[in-house]
mmCIF file of C-alpha atoms in Angstrom:
data_model
loop_
_atom_site.group_PDB
_atom_site.id
_atom_site.type_symbol
_atom_site.label_atom_id
_atom_site.label_comp_id
_atom_site.label_asym_id
_atom_site.label_seq_id
_atom_site.Cartn_x
_atom_site.Cartn_y
_atom_site.Cartn_z
ATOM 1 C CA UNK A 73 0.037 -0.019 -0.032
ATOM 2 C CA UNK A 74 1.025 3.595 -0.470
ATOM 3 C CA UNK A 75 1.143 5.902 2.520
ATOM 4 C CA UNK A 76 1.805 9.572 2.992
ATOM 5 C CA UNK A 77 4.106 10.352 5.776
ATOM 6 C CA UNK A 78 6.649 12.977 6.945
ATOM 7 C CA UNK A 79 10.242 11.773 7.313
ATOM 8 C CA UNK A 80 13.548 12.949 8.789
ATOM 9 C CA UNK A 81 16.670 11.671 6.930
ATOM 10 C CA UNK A 82 19.236 9.979 9.190
ATOM 11 C CA UNK A 83 21.612 8.441 6.709
ATOM 12 C CA UNK A 84 21.973 7.928 2.911
ATOM 13 C CA UNK A 85 24.277 5.753 0.916
ATOM 14 C CA UNK A 86 24.773 5.310 -2.878
ATOM 15 C CA UNK A 87 22.998 2.370 -4.420
ATOM 16 C CA UNK A 88 23.939 1.234 -7.917
ATOM 17 C CA UNK A 89 24.800 3.864 -10.517
ATOM 18 C CA UNK A 90 21.825 6.194 -10.020
ATOM 19 C CA UNK A 91 20.042 5.419 -6.859
ATOM 20 C CA UNK A 92 20.351 5.706 -3.022
ATOM 21 C CA UNK A 93 19.330 3.787 0.043
ATOM 22 C CA UNK A 94 18.270 6.188 2.788
ATOM 23 C CA UNK A 95 17.346 5.544 6.419
ATOM 24 C CA UNK A 96 14.491 7.854 7.463
ATOM 25 C CA UNK A 97 12.715 8.346 10.842
ATOM 26 C CA UNK A 98 9.066 8.560 9.719
ATOM 27 C CA UNK A 99 6.072 9.842 11.457
ATOM 28 C CA UNK A 100 3.995 6.757 10.619
ATOM 29 C CA UNK A 101 6.414 3.889 10.744
ATOM 30 C CA UNK A 102 9.481 4.924 12.835
ATOM 31 C CA UNK A 103 12.889 4.076 11.415
ATOM 32 C CA UNK A 104 12.595 2.744 7.838
ATOM 33 C CA UNK A 105 15.073 2.096 5.004
ATOM 34 C CA UNK A 106 14.048 3.063 1.498
ATOM 35 C CA UNK A 107 15.409 2.630 -2.016
ATOM 36 C CA UNK A 108 15.000 5.891 -3.981
ATOM 37 C CA UNK A 109 15.558 5.209 -7.704
ATOM 38 C CA UNK A 110 17.234 7.503 -10.139
ATOM 39 C CA UNK A 111 17.948 10.524 -7.926
ATOM 40 C CA UNK A 112 21.658 10.460 -8.917
ATOM 41 C CA UNK A 113 21.005 10.566 -12.702
ATOM 42 C CA UNK A 114 22.150 13.683 -14.574
ATOM 43 C CA UNK A 115 18.937 13.994 -16.557
ATOM 44 C CA UNK A 116 16.846 17.185 -16.351
ATOM 45 C CA UNK A 117 14.218 15.457 -14.296
ATOM 46 C CA UNK A 118 16.636 13.960 -11.748
ATOM 47 C CA UNK A 119 19.396 16.540 -11.411
ATOM 48 C CA UNK A 120 19.825 17.821 -7.871
ATOM 49 C CA UNK A 121 17.273 15.379 -6.322
ATOM 50 C CA UNK A 122 19.866 13.596 -4.295
ATOM 51 C CA UNK A 123 20.112 16.717 -2.123
ATOM 52 C CA UNK A 124 16.655 15.857 -0.683
ATOM 53 C CA UNK A 125 18.223 12.933 1.104
ATOM 54 C CA UNK A 126 21.031 14.604 2.976
ATOM 55 C CA UNK A 127 20.972 13.990 6.753
ATOM 56 C CA UNK A 128 18.514 16.195 8.721
ATOM 57 C CA UNK A 129 16.243 16.909 5.673
ATOM 58 C CA UNK A 130 12.592 16.990 6.608
ATOM 59 C CA UNK A 131 10.413 15.551 3.831
ATOM 60 C CA UNK A 132 6.865 14.863 2.779
ATOM 61 C CA UNK A 133 6.934 11.416 1.247
ATOM 62 C CA UNK A 134 4.622 8.932 -0.467
ATOM 63 C CA UNK A 135 6.043 5.456 0.317
ATOM 64 C CA UNK A 136 5.243 1.817 -0.299
ATOM 65 C CA UNK A 137 5.175 -0.092 3.000
ATOM 66 C CA UNK A 138 5.273 -3.761 3.490
ATOM 67 C CA UNK A 139 5.916 -4.939 7.030
ATOM 68 C CA UNK A 140 7.462 -8.177 5.784
ATOM 69 C CA UNK A 141 10.290 -6.273 3.941
ATOM 70 C CA UNK A 142 13.353 -4.665 5.363
ATOM 71 C CA UNK A 143 13.687 -2.271 2.292
ATOM 72 C CA UNK A 144 10.785 -0.145 1.219
ATOM 73 C CA UNK A 145 10.333 2.160 -1.782
ATOM 74 C CA UNK A 146 9.663 5.921 -2.066
ATOM 75 C CA UNK A 147 7.206 6.850 -4.734
ATOM 76 C CA UNK A 148 7.185 10.725 -4.333
ATOM 77 C CA UNK A 149 8.989 13.240 -2.116
ATOM 78 C CA UNK A 150 9.199 16.915 -1.573
ATOM 79 C CA UNK A 151 10.390 19.296 1.139
ATOM 80 C CA UNK A 152 8.290 19.574 4.209
ATOM 81 C CA UNK A 153 10.477 22.297 5.515
ATOM 82 C CA UNK A 154 13.174 24.158 3.600
ATOM 83 C CA UNK A 155 16.054 25.274 5.799
ATOM 84 C CA UNK A 156 17.273 28.843 5.686
ATOM 85 C CA UNK A 157 20.482 28.673 7.781
ATOM 86 C CA UNK A 158 21.025 25.163 9.122
ATOM 87 C CA UNK A 159 22.799 23.669 6.150
ATOM 88 C CA UNK A 160 25.198 26.630 5.742
ATOM 89 C CA UNK A 161 25.830 27.895 9.288
ATOM 90 C CA UNK A 162 28.778 26.083 10.910
ATOM 91 C CA UNK A 163 27.318 26.096 14.483
ATOM 92 C CA UNK A 164 23.787 25.053 13.437
ATOM 93 C CA UNK A 165 25.015 22.394 11.099
ATOM 94 C CA UNK A 166 27.275 20.838 13.789
ATOM 95 C CA UNK A 167 24.439 20.681 16.225
ATOM 96 C CA UNK A 168 22.094 19.178 13.602
ATOM 97 C CA UNK A 169 24.746 16.468 12.725
ATOM 98 C CA UNK A 170 25.126 15.681 16.405
ATOM 99 C CA UNK A 171 21.431 15.338 16.877
ATOM 100 C CA UNK A 172 21.228 13.038 13.789
ATOM 101 C CA UNK A 173 24.148 10.867 14.891
ATOM 102 C CA UNK A 174 22.569 10.663 18.446
ATOM 103 C CA UNK A 175 19.373 9.298 16.844
ATOM 104 C CA UNK A 176 21.388 6.851 14.706
ATOM 105 C CA UNK A 177 22.895 5.396 17.925
ATOM 106 C CA UNK A 178 19.716 5.536 19.930
ATOM 107 C CA UNK A 179 16.941 4.296 17.708
ATOM 108 C CA UNK A 180 17.320 0.474 17.682
ATOM 109 C CA UNK A 181 13.705 -0.563 16.807
ATOM 110 C CA UNK A 182 11.462 0.544 13.876
ATOM 111 C CA UNK A 183 8.387 1.233 16.032
ATOM 112 C CA UNK A 184 6.640 4.510 15.380
ATOM 113 C CA UNK A 185 6.660 7.190 18.064
ATOM 114 C CA UNK A 186 4.846 10.312 16.799
ATOM 115 C CA UNK A 187 5.838 12.341 19.887
ATOM 116 C CA UNK A 188 9.549 11.607 19.264
ATOM 117 C CA UNK A 189 9.054 12.491 15.627
ATOM 118 C CA UNK A 190 7.642 15.934 16.568
ATOM 119 C CA UNK A 191 10.415 16.501 19.091
ATOM 120 C CA UNK A 192 13.054 15.838 16.389
ATOM 121 C CA UNK A 193 11.236 17.936 13.793
ATOM 122 C CA UNK A 194 10.658 20.890 16.189
ATOM 123 C CA UNK A 195 14.363 20.637 17.389
ATOM 124 C CA UNK A 196 15.671 20.924 13.759
ATOM 125 C CA UNK A 197 13.383 23.832 12.987
ATOM 126 C CA UNK A 198 14.524 25.587 16.112
ATOM 127 C CA UNK A 199 18.155 25.138 15.131
ATOM 128 C CA UNK A 200 17.378 26.752 11.775
ATOM 129 C CA UNK A 201 15.620 29.929 13.140
ATOM 130 C CA UNK A 202 16.684 30.249 16.777
ATOM 131 C CA UNK A 203 19.283 32.549 18.354
ATOM 132 C CA UNK A 204 22.865 31.498 18.776
ATOM 133 C CA UNK A 205 22.404 31.007 22.510
ATOM 134 C CA UNK A 206 19.368 28.831 22.020
ATOM 135 C CA UNK A 207 21.283 26.771 19.306
ATOM 136 C CA UNK A 208 24.303 26.298 21.617
ATOM 137 C CA UNK A 209 22.033 25.105 24.519
ATOM 138 C CA UNK A 210 19.757 22.951 22.344
ATOM 139 C CA UNK A 211 21.812 19.718 22.395
ATOM 140 C CA UNK A 212 21.497 19.639 26.151
ATOM 141 C CA UNK A 213 17.713 20.136 25.981
ATOM 142 C CA UNK A 214 17.274 17.605 23.266
ATOM 143 C CA UNK A 215 19.211 14.800 24.920
ATOM 144 C CA UNK A 216 17.075 15.075 28.080
ATOM 145 C CA UNK A 217 13.801 15.000 26.130
ATOM 146 C CA UNK A 218 15.079 12.251 23.893
ATOM 147 C CA UNK A 219 15.693 10.128 26.979
ATOM 148 C CA UNK A 220 12.180 10.856 28.151
ATOM 149 C CA UNK A 221 10.654 9.781 24.815
ATOM 150 C CA UNK A 222 12.708 6.648 24.865
ATOM 151 C CA UNK A 223 11.275 5.610 28.261
ATOM 152 C CA UNK A 224 13.880 6.692 30.820
ATOM 153 C CA UNK A 225 12.985 10.109 31.907
ATOM 154 C CA UNK A 226 15.041 11.582 34.757
ATOM 155 C CA UNK A 227 13.245 11.783 38.051
ATOM 156 C CA UNK A 228 13.141 14.258 40.905
ATOM 157 C CA UNK A 229 14.435 17.792 41.209
ATOM 158 C CA UNK A 230 17.594 19.555 42.233
ATOM 159 C CA UNK A 231 17.589 21.144 45.804
ATOM 160 C CA UNK A 232 19.596 21.008 49.024
ATOM 161 C CA UNK A 233 18.292 17.475 49.925
ATOM 162 C CA UNK A 234 19.035 16.081 46.397
ATOM 163 C CA UNK A 235 22.163 17.831 45.095
ATOM 164 C CA UNK A 236 23.468 14.874 43.064
ATOM 165 C CA UNK A 237 22.127 13.630 39.756
ATOM 166 C CA UNK A 238 22.737 9.841 39.356
ATOM 167 C CA UNK A 239 23.050 9.299 35.662
ATOM 168 C CA UNK A 240 22.871 5.507 35.982
ATOM 169 C CA UNK A 241 19.557 5.528 37.850
ATOM 170 C CA UNK A 242 18.266 8.812 36.320
ATOM 171 C CA UNK A 243 17.343 10.436 39.553
ATOM 172 C CA UNK A 244 18.429 13.259 41.911
ATOM 173 C CA UNK A 245 19.807 11.852 45.167
ATOM 174 C CA UNK A 246 21.355 13.089 48.505
ATOM 175 C CA UNK A 247 24.754 11.477 48.391
ATOM 176 C CA UNK A 248 27.231 10.484 45.665
ATOM 177 C CA UNK A 249 26.725 6.893 44.458
ATOM 178 C CA UNK A 250 29.408 4.258 44.489
ATOM 179 C CA UNK A 251 29.688 4.270 40.703
ATOM 180 C CA UNK A 252 31.370 7.129 38.726
ATOM 181 C CA UNK A 253 28.217 8.094 36.619
ATOM 182 C CA UNK A 254 26.898 11.153 38.341
ATOM 183 C CA UNK A 255 27.179 14.959 38.379
ATOM 184 C CA UNK A 256 26.864 17.209 41.389
ATOM 185 C CA UNK A 257 26.998 20.784 42.558
ATOM 186 C CA UNK A 258 26.676 23.410 39.765
ATOM 187 C CA UNK A 259 26.369 20.805 37.039
ATOM 188 C CA UNK A 260 23.472 19.055 38.757
ATOM 189 C CA UNK A 261 21.770 22.416 39.462
ATOM 190 C CA UNK A 262 21.967 23.451 35.794
ATOM 191 C CA UNK A 263 20.657 19.936 34.807
ATOM 192 C CA UNK A 264 17.705 20.501 37.012
ATOM 193 C CA UNK A 265 17.094 23.900 35.491
ATOM 194 C CA UNK A 266 17.182 22.411 31.987
ATOM 195 C CA UNK A 267 14.764 19.614 33.012
ATOM 196 C CA UNK A 268 12.246 22.229 34.195
ATOM 197 C CA UNK A 269 12.106 24.123 30.920
ATOM 198 C CA UNK A 270 8.850 23.897 28.951
ATOM 199 C CA UNK A 271 9.633 25.863 25.861
ATOM 200 C CA UNK A 272 12.612 26.130 23.450
ATOM 201 C CA UNK A 273 12.746 29.890 23.897
ATOM 202 C CA UNK A 274 13.580 29.480 27.545
ATOM 203 C CA UNK A 275 17.033 28.314 26.456
ATOM 204 C CA UNK A 276 17.787 31.890 25.434
ATOM 205 C CA UNK A 277 17.948 32.792 29.159
ATOM 206 C CA UNK A 278 20.498 30.182 30.221
ATOM 207 C CA UNK A 279 24.094 31.444 30.060
ATOM 208 C CA UNK A 280 26.717 28.735 30.181
ATOM 209 C CA UNK A 281 30.428 28.960 29.707
ATOM 210 C CA UNK A 282 32.392 26.650 27.458
ATOM 211 C CA UNK A 283 33.563 24.230 30.169
ATOM 212 C CA UNK A 284 30.211 23.855 31.819
ATOM 213 C CA UNK A 285 28.467 23.180 28.535
ATOM 214 C CA UNK A 286 31.191 20.744 27.538
ATOM 215 C CA UNK A 287 30.873 18.747 30.819
ATOM 216 C CA UNK A 288 27.089 18.656 30.712
ATOM 217 C CA UNK A 289 27.065 17.517 27.133
ATOM 218 C CA UNK A 290 29.408 14.613 27.960
ATOM 219 C CA UNK A 291 27.375 13.772 31.078
ATOM 220 C CA UNK A 292 24.062 13.743 29.242
ATOM 221 C CA UNK A 293 25.465 11.577 26.441
ATOM 222 C CA UNK A 294 26.755 9.161 29.091
ATOM 223 C CA UNK A 295 23.162 9.077 30.503
ATOM 224 C CA UNK A 296 21.807 8.080 27.092
ATOM 225 C CA UNK A 297 24.615 5.498 26.551
ATOM 226 C CA UNK A 298 23.922 3.827 29.909
ATOM 227 C CA UNK A 299 20.288 3.151 28.879
ATOM 228 C CA UNK A 300 20.642 2.225 25.223
ATOM 229 C CA UNK A 301 22.213 -1.096 24.497
ATOM 230 C CA UNK A 302 25.196 -1.025 22.073
ATOM 231 C CA UNK A 303 25.137 2.703 21.932
ATOM 232 C CA UNK A 304 28.658 2.967 20.562
ATOM 233 C CA UNK A 305 31.019 5.912 20.131
ATOM 234 C CA UNK A 306 29.748 9.261 18.949
ATOM 235 C CA UNK A 307 32.079 10.716 16.335
ATOM 236 C CA UNK A 308 30.401 14.130 16.091
ATOM 237 C CA UNK A 309 30.840 14.899 19.842
ATOM 238 C CA UNK A 310 34.364 16.224 19.424
ATOM 239 C CA UNK A 311 33.359 18.353 16.484
ATOM 240 C CA UNK A 312 30.474 19.867 18.333
ATOM 241 C CA UNK A 313 32.477 20.651 21.389
ATOM 242 C CA UNK A 314 35.101 22.362 19.306
ATOM 243 C CA UNK A 315 32.468 24.404 17.452
ATOM 244 C CA UNK A 316 30.719 25.399 20.703
ATOM 245 C CA UNK A 317 34.049 26.573 22.170
#
């Protein structure tokens, strides 16, 4: 059957002489792999179409879907959102590529999760149009909400009785745990502040220096890695930290 769905491109590789295989997080079906035929041809009808399948692209697609097959087919596609700055601005692009790689490592099953799709879509749009401060803080906000959508939301709040954030258990506690996966003091306080935010625009009002942002990003990534089996190593983390510095 043919279905209309939005999709966010996660990865694309060449296939044959003229086609691509693209991995897309779709609104209707979760993570799916598609063959897109002819988009690498040099003909008038195909020239430039491969650009639609670069990572972070947000598309409207008509797709064939058969649950018994691992590879599906795309019938039609067009932009669902056309970026103004994300693809050309170094900071915004670095954050977007980090978000996309984080999803590549975190999404292990194909099941649909519309709320997660909307989180990813909104995050990428905010990266495109938000202020530099919002963009710099957005990876921290996104990781916390990604954990929540994947089923391991952090619990509790930061205060004098719970000044330590246990990353392994995902909860604010009184004393440092026996394992090394925790943050305390100012880092835990800022984590609590980020967890309390309701809107992207609130990120404009959080001022972090380079070292604090670097340590928090590493801590939050550790939190995700502790809860996702076979998470692996993030290659874009170093690039993002360098750009944010």
